[in-house]
Each structure stands twice: as C-alpha cells, then as structure tokens.
Amino acid sequence: MSASLNRKKSAFENEMGSKPKIVIVGAGFGGLTAAKKLRSIKADITLVDQRNYHLFQPLLYQVATAGLSPADIAWPIRSIVARQKNLRVLMRSVTNVDVDKQQLDTDGGSVPYDYLILAPGARHSYFGNDDWETDAPGLKSIEDATEIRRRVLSAFEMAESSEDPYEQRCLLTFVVVGGGPTGVEMAGAIAELSRHALTCDFSHIDPSSTRVVLIEGSDRLLAGFNELLSTKAKSSLERLGVQILTGVRVDGVDNRGVNFGDDRISSRTVIWAAGVKAAPAARWLGVSSDDRAERVIVNADLSVPGLENIYVIGDAALHHSQDGKATPGIAPAAKQMGEYVAAQIKQKVNPVAKKQPSDASETAFRYRHHGSLATIGRKSAVIDFGRTRLSGSVAWLIWGVAHIYFLIGIKNKTSVVLSWLWDYATFERGARLITGSPPEALPANSVSEQESEVRRVA
C-alpha cells in the first residue's frame, strides 16, 4: 500500500513539474471566478484559503440579525470545484510571498508558483484605533456575524432581567457606525427585528421601544449613490424609527457606548461599518502602499509593478480606470477582475490561442459598473443603475432577485427564498440563536462621570 501511494505521489509530482503552476489566494468572488475560468487550461492550479467555504458577504447582515443561518450564505469550496480536475484546494493561512523563489509561504509549508493571483479580501478598518474592535465588532466574516447576533440578542435578554431602568435603556440602544450599504442594512434590520420579530417574546420589556442610532461621518448616507436615493434611504430608515446622525465622527468607543466631540451615546451594543482595510497583500509582497486602505497599487492589467507574473484583485487591489476613478471594492468588480486575470494568464500560457492586441491599452482592465443596491428593510430598498434609479418595494424585489441569483447552489437559493417568504408572511426571524457565552452584566454603579451626566439629561 505504501509503495502504491509513493508511486502515485511521484507521478503527481512529475505531472506538477511539467505544467505551469498557478496559485490563487482567496476563495471569495474574485479568486473563485478566476479559478473557474481557468478550468480548461493545461496547468496545475492551487486554491489557498484559510477557510473551507466560499462566503456570500452581501447577506452577512441577515445572519447578524437572525434572518438567515450561516449555512444559507456559505458553500464548501471543495463542493464548488469538485469537478475541476486541474485544481486542488489547500486550507491554509498565508504568511508571506517569496518573490525571488516564486513561492507562497503558508502556515502549512510553501507552495511554488509560476503565476500568482492574490484575492485575499479585506477586513474592517478602525482608522488607527484597533482597540475599538473589542467593543465595536465589524462585519466581514461568519464569525463576525454570529458574534454580532450574540450581542444583539443577548442585549434583549439582559434588559429583560434588569431592574434598572437606565441600564435597560442602555441595553436597548444599538449604535451602528458607518452609513454605507452595510451600515444602512444593519440599522434597518435591527429596527425591524425589535419592532416586529421580538414584540411578543418578552414580558418585562417592550422591544419596540428599542433605540437604533446610525452615525455617518459625511453629510449624507450612501455616499456612493445618487443624492436623491440617499435622501429616500434616510426617510425609509426614519420611518422604521432609526435615529440618523450625519456629519458626526466617532472619537471614542468603549463597552458602555460611543463618544463624538463633547457628546456621548450610552449603548451596550456598538456595530462598526465605517471602513475597510485590505488583507496584508502589500506586506506579503514587500511593496509600499500610500493607500489609506493599504491596497496594492496595480498596473492597468492588474499585475504588480515589477512583478508581472503576480496579480492582485478584489478588495486588496487599488486600480484606477482611464477616467481616474478607483475600481470599487464590491463583488461585481472582484468577479470581473477574476475573469480578466484568468484570460491574461491563459494568453501567457498559450500565446497562440488569441491574437495579440496591437495597442497595449487594449489589454487594460476596464470595470463595467452595472449598478448599486442597498436594502433598508421590509419592502424598501434603493437601486442606482445610472440612468435608472428606483426605490421602494419594486427596488426591494429587484434587490432580492439579484442576491438570490448570485448565491451558489440550488440548496442555498431555495433555503434563502423559503426563509425570506416565511419571514415576510409571519414577521419571524428563525435563526434567533445565542451561541457562545453571553456578555457579563456590568455592575449598576460602573458608570463614568461623563456617562452620569448623560444619564441625568437623557
């Protein structure tokens, strides 16, 4: 048996040595698209990810607010690429890229490459205040979503058992920092959760009295959308009871609330949706980045300057189109980048497969923006397709269809549709599970001087 395995291993290594080696880091939208587009190429492809599943991040907020379970928006990577014979999957964490030896260093050993595609995604950014993460978790992973769900649902449970009216108010105050799509969707979902799904669950508190505050540093919500749609989104949130503060920058976060200037909001649950920071691809490559989000500045063809066999795509790439605008860090852009880079590598591996363009500019990546979408709650969303802009129930239906379309697998699509239909008909949230240890209640007298002042005037 051992000799047979050794012969198979030797044959595999010989085969690996005879073909170009393509390594892809990250099984998000960009990396997975690139891998699938390379399924017909005569090369050995290795897909590396620190997790064993592909995650549909646009619906993470629904996991965080008990609308969906994690399994509804995630799918095992190996199942997705099971029929792709030229690809293997490694569940590892990247530690470095050795550009001289052309190998990817991971916590499970090194992986050699001829072509490297880095699509590691991004995490939330606290703009130099990383210590805030403990008290204000962001939303980029399933772990983040289940942690936020735990905090949100635990707040209601702790308020139910508290006899201190002020502590109840603090527990039933939820602050969302950041007025982009994630922040808007989170604030609307928490408002709906408290005013519909939980109204009959408690006897000592009134969940409908929950205060949801959305804080945005700029002068309006959804800055990437048309101004009229931003106004409509604001109106929809206010109808749900969300308090909106624009032009406000948070300068302090702790386990009792947030500070901004001389003001403070007391809250036991703060959610961060104010910024993102790229995974450390620039550090792995040893390249400098002046970008605030620490993205790798790439060439027009998405390759790294001076390292033309290495490509960076998705949230980790800073790419400017011909009009000078940066390609946005959204799923459609990552998918387009993945498809484009796969075509570039195909051309390099088999240069006679396609006639070379006469003009070098023809090879530049061009992002095609198909529109922006954000939901605000039940039967309300905004959609910006450029010339076509919609809001209200029609936009909500289009938002739902678009998200279901991009989910992977019939099972996931069916599960999400059934969950949404049930929630719509009954106002229920079926995934109201508190996992992990609930947060410890703070002593009633553990209130700062600043908070005492707020307590007197609030």
PDB file of C-alpha atoms in Angstrom, residues 39 52 87-88 111-112 116 212 311 330 360 421:
ATOM      1  CA  ARG A  39     -10.742  25.102 -15.611  1.00  0.00           C
ATOM      2  CA  ASN A  52     -13.058  25.809   3.710  1.00  0.00           C
ATOM      3  CA  LEU A  87      -7.302  22.304  -9.321  1.00  0.00           C
ATOM      4  CA  ARG A  88      -6.539  21.367  -5.733  1.00  0.00           C
ATOM      5  CA  VAL A 111       3.640  26.420  -2.452  1.00  0.00           C
ATOM      6  CA  PRO A 112       5.624  27.161  -5.661  1.00  0.00           C
ATOM      7  CA  LEU A 116       0.142  34.099  -8.550  1.00  0.00           C
ATOM      8  CA  VAL A 212     -31.305  52.391  16.905  1.00  0.00           C
ATOM      9  CA  TYR A 311      -1.818  39.788  -9.948  1.00  0.00           C
ATOM     10  CA  ILE A 330     -17.622  45.261  -4.427  1.00  0.00           C
ATOM     11  CA  ALA A 360      -1.141  47.913 -25.306  1.00  0.00           C
ATOM     12  CA  LEU A 421     -41.032  34.133   2.366  1.00  0.00           C
TER      13      LEU A 421
END
